[in-house]
mmCIF file with all atom_site columns, C-alpha atoms in Angstrom:
data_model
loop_
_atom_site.group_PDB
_atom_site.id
_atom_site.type_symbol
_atom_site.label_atom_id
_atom_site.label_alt_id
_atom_site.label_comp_id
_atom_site.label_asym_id
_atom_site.label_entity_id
_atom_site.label_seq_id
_atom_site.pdbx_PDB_ins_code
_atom_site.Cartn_x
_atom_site.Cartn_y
_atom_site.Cartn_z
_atom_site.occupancy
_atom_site.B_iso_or_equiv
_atom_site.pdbx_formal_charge
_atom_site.auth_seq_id
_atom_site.auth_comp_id
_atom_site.auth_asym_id
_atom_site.auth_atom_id
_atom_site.pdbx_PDB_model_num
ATOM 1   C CA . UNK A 1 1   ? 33.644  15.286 18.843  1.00 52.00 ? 21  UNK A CA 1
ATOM 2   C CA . UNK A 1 2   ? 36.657  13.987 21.072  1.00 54.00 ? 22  UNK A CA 1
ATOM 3   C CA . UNK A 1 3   ? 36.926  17.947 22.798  1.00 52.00 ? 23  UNK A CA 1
ATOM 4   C CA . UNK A 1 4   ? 33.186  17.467 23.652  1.00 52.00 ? 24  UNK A CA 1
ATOM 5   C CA . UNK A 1 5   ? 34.006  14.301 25.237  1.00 52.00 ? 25  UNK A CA 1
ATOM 6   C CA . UNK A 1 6   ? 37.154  15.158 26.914  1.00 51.00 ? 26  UNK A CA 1
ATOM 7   C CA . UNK A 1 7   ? 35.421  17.923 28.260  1.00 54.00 ? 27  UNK A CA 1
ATOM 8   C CA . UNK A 1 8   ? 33.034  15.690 30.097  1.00 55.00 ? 28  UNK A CA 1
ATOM 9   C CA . UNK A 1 9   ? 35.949  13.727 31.578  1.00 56.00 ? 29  UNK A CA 1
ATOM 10  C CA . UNK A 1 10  ? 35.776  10.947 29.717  1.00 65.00 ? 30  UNK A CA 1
ATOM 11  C CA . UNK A 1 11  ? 37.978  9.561  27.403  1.00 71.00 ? 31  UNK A CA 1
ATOM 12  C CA . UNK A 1 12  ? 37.001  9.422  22.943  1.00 68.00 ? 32  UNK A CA 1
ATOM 13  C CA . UNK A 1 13  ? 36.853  6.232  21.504  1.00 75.00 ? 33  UNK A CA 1
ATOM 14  C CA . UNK A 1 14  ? 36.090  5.711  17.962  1.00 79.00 ? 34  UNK A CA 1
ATOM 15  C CA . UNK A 1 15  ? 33.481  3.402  16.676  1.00 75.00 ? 35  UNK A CA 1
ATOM 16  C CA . UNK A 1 16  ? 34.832  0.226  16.166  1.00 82.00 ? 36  UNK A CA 1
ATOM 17  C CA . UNK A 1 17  ? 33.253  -1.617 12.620  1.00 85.00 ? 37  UNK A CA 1
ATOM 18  C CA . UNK A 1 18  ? 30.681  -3.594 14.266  1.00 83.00 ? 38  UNK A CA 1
ATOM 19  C CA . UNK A 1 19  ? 29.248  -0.277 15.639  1.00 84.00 ? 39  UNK A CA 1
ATOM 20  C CA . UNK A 1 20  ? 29.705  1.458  12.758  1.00 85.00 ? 40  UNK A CA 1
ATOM 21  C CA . UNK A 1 21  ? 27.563  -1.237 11.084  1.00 88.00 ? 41  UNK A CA 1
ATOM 22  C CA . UNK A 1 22  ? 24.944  -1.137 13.746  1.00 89.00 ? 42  UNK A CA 1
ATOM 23  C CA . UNK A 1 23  ? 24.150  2.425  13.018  1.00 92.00 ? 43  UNK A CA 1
ATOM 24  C CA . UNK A 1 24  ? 24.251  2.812  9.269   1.00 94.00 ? 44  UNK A CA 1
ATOM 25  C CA . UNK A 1 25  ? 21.881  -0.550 9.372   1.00 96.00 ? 45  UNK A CA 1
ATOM 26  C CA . UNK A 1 26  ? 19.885  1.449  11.553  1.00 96.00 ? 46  UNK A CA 1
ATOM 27  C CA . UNK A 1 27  ? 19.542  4.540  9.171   1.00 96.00 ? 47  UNK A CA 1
ATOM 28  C CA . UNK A 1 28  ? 19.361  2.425  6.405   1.00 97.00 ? 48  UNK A CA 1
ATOM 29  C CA . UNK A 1 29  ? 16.275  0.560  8.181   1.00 98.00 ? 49  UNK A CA 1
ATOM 30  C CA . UNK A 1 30  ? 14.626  3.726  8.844   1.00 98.00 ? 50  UNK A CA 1
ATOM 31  C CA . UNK A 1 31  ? 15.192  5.169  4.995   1.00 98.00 ? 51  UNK A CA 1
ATOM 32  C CA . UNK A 1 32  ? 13.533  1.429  4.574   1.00 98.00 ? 52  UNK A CA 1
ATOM 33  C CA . UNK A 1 33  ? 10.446  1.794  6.302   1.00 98.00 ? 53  UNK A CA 1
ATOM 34  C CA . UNK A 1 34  ? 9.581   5.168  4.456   1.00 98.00 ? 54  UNK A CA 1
ATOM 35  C CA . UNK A 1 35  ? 10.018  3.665  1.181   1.00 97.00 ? 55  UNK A CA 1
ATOM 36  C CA . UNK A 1 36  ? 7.975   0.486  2.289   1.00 97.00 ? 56  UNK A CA 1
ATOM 37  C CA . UNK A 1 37  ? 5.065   2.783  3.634   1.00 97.00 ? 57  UNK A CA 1
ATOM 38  C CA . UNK A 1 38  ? 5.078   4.820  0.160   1.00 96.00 ? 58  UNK A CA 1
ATOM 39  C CA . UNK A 1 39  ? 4.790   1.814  -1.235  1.00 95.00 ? 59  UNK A CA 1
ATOM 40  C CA . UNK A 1 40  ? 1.613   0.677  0.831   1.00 95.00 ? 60  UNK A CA 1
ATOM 41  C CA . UNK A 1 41  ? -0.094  3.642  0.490   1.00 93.00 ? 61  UNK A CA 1
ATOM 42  C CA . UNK A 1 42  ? 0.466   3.667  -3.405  1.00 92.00 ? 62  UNK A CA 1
ATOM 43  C CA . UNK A 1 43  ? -0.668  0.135  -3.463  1.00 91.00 ? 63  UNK A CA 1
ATOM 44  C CA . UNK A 1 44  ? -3.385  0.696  -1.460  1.00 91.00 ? 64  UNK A CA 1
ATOM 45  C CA . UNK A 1 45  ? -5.076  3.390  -3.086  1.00 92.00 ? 65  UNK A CA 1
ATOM 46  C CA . UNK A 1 46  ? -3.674  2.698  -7.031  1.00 90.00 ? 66  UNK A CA 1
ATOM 47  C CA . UNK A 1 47  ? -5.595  0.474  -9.232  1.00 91.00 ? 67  UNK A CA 1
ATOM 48  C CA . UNK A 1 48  ? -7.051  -2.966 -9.463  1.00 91.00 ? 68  UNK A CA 1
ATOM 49  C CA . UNK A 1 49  ? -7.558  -4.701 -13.061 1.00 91.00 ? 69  UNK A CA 1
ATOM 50  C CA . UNK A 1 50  ? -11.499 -6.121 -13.377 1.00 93.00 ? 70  UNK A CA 1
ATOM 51  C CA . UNK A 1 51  ? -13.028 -7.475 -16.094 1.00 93.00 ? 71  UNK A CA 1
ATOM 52  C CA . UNK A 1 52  ? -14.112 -4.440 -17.116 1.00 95.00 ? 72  UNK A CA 1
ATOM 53  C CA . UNK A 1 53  ? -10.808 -2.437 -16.697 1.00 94.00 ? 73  UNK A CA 1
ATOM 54  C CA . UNK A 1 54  ? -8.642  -1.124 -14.382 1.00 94.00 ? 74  UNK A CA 1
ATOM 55  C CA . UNK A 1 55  ? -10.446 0.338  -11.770 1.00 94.00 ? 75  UNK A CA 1
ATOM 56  C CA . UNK A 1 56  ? -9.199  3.273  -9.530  1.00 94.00 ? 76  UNK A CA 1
ATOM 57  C CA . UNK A 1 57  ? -9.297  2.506  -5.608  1.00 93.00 ? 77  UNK A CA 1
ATOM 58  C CA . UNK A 1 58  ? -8.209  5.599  -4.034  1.00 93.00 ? 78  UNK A CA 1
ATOM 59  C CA . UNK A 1 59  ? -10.275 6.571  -0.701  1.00 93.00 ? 79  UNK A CA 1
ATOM 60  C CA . UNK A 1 60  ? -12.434 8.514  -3.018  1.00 95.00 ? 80  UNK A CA 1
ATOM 61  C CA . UNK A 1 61  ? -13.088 6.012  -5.485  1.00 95.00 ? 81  UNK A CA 1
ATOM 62  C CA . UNK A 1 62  ? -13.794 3.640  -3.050  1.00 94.00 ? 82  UNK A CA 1
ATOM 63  C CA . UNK A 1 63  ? -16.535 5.858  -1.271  1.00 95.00 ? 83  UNK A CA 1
ATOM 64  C CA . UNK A 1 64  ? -18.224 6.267  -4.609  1.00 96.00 ? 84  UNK A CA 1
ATOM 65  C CA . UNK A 1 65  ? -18.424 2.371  -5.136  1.00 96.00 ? 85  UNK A CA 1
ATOM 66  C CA . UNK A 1 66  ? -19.873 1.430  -1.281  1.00 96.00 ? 86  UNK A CA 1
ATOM 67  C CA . UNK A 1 67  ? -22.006 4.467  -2.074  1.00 97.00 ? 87  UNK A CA 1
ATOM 68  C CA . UNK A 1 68  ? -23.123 3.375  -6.089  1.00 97.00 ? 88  UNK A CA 1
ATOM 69  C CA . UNK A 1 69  ? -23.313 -0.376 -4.610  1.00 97.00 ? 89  UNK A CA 1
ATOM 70  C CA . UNK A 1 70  ? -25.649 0.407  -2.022  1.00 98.00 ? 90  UNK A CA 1
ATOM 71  C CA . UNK A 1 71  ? -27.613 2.918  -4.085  1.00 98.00 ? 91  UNK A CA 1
ATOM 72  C CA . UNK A 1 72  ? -28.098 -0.693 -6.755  1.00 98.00 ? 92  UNK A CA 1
ATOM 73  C CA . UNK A 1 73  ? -28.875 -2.803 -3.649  1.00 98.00 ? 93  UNK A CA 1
ATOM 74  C CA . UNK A 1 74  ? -31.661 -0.366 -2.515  1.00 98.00 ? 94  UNK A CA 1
ATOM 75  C CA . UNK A 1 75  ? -33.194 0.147  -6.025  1.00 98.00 ? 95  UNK A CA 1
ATOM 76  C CA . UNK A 1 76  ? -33.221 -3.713 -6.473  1.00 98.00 ? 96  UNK A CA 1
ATOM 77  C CA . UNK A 1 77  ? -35.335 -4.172 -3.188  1.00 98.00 ? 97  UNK A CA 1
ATOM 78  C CA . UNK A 1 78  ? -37.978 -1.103 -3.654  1.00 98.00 ? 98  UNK A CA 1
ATOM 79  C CA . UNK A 1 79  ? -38.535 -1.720 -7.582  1.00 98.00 ? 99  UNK A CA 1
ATOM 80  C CA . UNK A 1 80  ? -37.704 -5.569 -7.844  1.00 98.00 ? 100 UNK A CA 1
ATOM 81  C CA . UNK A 1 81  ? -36.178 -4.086 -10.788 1.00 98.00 ? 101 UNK A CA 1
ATOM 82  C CA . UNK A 1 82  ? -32.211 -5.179 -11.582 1.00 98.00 ? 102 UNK A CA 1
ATOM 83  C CA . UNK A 1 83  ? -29.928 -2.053 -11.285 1.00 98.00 ? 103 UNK A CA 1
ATOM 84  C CA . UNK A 1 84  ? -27.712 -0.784 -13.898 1.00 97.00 ? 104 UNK A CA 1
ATOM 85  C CA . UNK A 1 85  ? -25.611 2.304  -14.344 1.00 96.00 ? 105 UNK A CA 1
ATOM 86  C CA . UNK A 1 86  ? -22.297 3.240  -16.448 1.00 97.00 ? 106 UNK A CA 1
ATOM 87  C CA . UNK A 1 87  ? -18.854 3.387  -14.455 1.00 97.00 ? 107 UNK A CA 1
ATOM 88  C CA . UNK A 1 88  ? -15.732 5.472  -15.397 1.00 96.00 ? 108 UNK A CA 1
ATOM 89  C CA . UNK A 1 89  ? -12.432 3.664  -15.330 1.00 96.00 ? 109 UNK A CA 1
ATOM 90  C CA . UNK A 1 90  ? -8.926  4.677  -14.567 1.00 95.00 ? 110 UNK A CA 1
ATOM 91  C CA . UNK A 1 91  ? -8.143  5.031  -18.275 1.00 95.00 ? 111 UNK A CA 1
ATOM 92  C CA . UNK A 1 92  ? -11.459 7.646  -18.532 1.00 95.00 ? 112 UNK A CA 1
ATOM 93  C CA . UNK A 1 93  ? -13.430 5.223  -21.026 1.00 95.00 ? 113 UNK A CA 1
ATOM 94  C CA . UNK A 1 94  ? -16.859 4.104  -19.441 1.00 96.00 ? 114 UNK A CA 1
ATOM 95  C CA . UNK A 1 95  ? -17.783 0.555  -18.742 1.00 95.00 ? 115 UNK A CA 1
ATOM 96  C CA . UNK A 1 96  ? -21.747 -0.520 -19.056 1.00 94.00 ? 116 UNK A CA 1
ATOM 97  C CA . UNK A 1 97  ? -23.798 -2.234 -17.856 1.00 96.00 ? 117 UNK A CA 1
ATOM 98  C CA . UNK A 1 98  ? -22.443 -2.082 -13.956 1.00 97.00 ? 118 UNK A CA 1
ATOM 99  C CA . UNK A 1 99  ? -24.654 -4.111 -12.131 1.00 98.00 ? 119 UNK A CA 1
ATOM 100 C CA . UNK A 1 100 ? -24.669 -5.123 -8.356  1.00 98.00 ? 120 UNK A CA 1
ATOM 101 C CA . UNK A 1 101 ? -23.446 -8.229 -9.018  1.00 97.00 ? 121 UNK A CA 1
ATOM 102 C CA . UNK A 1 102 ? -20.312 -6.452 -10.757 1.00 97.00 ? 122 UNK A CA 1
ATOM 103 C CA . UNK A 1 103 ? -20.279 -3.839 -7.786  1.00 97.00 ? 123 UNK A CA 1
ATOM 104 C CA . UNK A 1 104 ? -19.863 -6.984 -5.670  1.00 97.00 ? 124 UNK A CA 1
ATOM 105 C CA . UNK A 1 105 ? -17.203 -7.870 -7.829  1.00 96.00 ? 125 UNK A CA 1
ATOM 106 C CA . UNK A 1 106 ? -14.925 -5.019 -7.716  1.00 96.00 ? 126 UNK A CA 1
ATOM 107 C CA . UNK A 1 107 ? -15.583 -4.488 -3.655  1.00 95.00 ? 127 UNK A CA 1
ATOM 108 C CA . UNK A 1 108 ? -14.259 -8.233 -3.300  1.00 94.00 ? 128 UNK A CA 1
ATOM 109 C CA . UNK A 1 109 ? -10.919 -7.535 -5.495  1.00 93.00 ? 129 UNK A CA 1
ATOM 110 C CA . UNK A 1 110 ? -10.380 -4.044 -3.672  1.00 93.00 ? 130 UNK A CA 1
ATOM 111 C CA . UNK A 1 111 ? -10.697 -5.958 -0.184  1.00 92.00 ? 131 UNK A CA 1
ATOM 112 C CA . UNK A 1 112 ? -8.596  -8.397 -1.777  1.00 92.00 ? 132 UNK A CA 1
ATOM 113 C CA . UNK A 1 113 ? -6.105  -6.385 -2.546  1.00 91.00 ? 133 UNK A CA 1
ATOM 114 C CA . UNK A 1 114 ? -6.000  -4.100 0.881   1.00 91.00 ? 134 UNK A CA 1
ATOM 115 C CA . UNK A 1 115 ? -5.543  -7.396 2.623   1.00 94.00 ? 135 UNK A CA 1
ATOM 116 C CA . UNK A 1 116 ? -2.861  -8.315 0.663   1.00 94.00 ? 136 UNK A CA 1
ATOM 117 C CA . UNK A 1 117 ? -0.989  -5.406 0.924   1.00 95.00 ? 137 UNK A CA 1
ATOM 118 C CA . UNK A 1 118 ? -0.985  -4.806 4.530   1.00 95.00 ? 138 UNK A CA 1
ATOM 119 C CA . UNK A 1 119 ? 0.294   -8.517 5.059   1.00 96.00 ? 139 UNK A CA 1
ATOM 120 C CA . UNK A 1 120 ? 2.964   -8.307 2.637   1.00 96.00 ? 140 UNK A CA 1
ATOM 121 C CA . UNK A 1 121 ? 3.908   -4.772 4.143   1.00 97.00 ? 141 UNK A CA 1
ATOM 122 C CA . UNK A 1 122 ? 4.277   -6.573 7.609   1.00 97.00 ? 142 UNK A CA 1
ATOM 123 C CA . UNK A 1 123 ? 6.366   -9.381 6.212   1.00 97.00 ? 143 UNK A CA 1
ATOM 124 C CA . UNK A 1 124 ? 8.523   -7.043 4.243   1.00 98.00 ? 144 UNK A CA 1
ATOM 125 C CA . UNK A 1 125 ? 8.704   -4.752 7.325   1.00 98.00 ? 145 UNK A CA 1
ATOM 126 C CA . UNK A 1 126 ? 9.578   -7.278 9.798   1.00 98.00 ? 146 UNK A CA 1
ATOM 127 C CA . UNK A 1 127 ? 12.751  -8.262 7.044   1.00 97.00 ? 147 UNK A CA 1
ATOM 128 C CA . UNK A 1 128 ? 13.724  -4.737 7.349   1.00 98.00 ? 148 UNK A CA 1
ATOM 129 C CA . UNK A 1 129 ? 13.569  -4.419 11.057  1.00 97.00 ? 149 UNK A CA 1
ATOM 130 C CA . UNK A 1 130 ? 15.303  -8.005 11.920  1.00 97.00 ? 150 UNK A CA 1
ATOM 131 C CA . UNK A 1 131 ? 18.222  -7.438 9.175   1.00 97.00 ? 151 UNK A CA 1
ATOM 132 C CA . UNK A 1 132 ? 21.637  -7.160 11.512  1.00 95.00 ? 152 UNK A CA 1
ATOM 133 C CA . UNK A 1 133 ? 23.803  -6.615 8.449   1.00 95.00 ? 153 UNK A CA 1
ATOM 134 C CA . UNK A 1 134 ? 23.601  -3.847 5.334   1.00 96.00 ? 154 UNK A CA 1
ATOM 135 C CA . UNK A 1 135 ? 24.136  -6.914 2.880   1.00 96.00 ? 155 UNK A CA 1
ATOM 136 C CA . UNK A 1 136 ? 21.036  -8.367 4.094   1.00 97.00 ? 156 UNK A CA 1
ATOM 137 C CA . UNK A 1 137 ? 19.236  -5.152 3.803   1.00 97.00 ? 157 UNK A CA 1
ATOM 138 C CA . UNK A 1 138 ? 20.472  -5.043 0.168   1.00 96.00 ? 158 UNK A CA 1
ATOM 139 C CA . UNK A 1 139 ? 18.897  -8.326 -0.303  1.00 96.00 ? 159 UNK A CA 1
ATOM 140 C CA . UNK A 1 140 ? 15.503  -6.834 0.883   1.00 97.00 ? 160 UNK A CA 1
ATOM 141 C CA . UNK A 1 141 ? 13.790  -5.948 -2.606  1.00 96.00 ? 161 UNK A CA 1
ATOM 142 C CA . UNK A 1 142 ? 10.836  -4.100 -1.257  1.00 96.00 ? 162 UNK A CA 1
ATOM 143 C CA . UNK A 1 143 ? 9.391   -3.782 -4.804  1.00 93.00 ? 163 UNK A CA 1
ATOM 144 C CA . UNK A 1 144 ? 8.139   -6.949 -5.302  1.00 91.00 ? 164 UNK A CA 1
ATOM 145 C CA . UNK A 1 145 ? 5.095   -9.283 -3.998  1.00 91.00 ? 165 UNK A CA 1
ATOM 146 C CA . UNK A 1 146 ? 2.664   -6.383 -4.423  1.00 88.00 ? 166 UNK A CA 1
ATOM 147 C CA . UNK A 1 147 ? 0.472   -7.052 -7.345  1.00 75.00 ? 167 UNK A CA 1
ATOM 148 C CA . UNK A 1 148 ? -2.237  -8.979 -7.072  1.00 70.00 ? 168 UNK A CA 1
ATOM 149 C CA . UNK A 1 149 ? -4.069  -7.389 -10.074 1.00 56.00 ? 169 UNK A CA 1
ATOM 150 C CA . UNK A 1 150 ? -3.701  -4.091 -9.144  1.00 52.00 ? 170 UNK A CA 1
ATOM 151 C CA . UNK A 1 151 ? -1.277  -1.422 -9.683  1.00 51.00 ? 171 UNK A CA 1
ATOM 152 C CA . UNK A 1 152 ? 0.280   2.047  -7.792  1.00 49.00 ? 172 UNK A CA 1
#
């Protein structure tokens, strides 16, 4: 506020355009990165389409697949008998037989898909952060270049 200012002995100047700009790019970058993280994190820990279905990969999910995977791998080595179980999918039907070779399968496309997503969140968030204008934020469209199979 100018009084604030002129209180301080110094004279109120208004924000000229260009400095206008610079700060509402700067809020708009911040509003940005929120959005962008959301998106990670959805991406992340949403679904990935297998053969068998889509597949949930939230942190839980995950821990029950390293856990079912080496539970197959075990069995396989003290019976020298292949391992088989049933596996609930996103959609709540059940997909059978699972092996380890499928368990494989669905820990390659999760790691997959966690790779992808953190690299395409770094090049979207390094368009966001070197943007100098709002019309080149505006041509930042942070929802796309996720999907590789899988879904938030």
């Amino acid at each position: 506020h100018p009084d604030n200012v002129a209180a301080l002995g110094e004279e109120w100047q208004p924000l000229t355009e260009a400095e206008a700009e610079a700060e509402a790019v700067k809020v708009r970058q911040a509003a940005m990165i929120e959005q962008l993280k959301a998106l990670r994190d959805a991406y992340e820990f949403g679904t990935v389409t297998t053969p068998q279905g889509k597949l949930q990969i939230d942190e839980r999910s995950q821990g029950r697949l390293n856990r079912a995977l080496e539970v197959g791998r075990n069995y396989e080595k003290l019976t020298g008998q292949p391992f088989s179980t049933a596996w609930r999918m996103y959609d709540n039907s059940w997909a059978a037989p699972i092996t380890v070779a499928i368990l494989e399968g669905w820990s390659l496309l999760i790691g997959g898909q966690v790779q992808h997503v953190f690299s395409h969140y770094g090049v979207l968030y390094a368009q966001v952060m070197s943007a100098q204008t709002l019309a080149e934020l505006d041509g930042i469209d942070l929802r796309e270049g996720w999907d590789v199979g899988a879904s938030a």
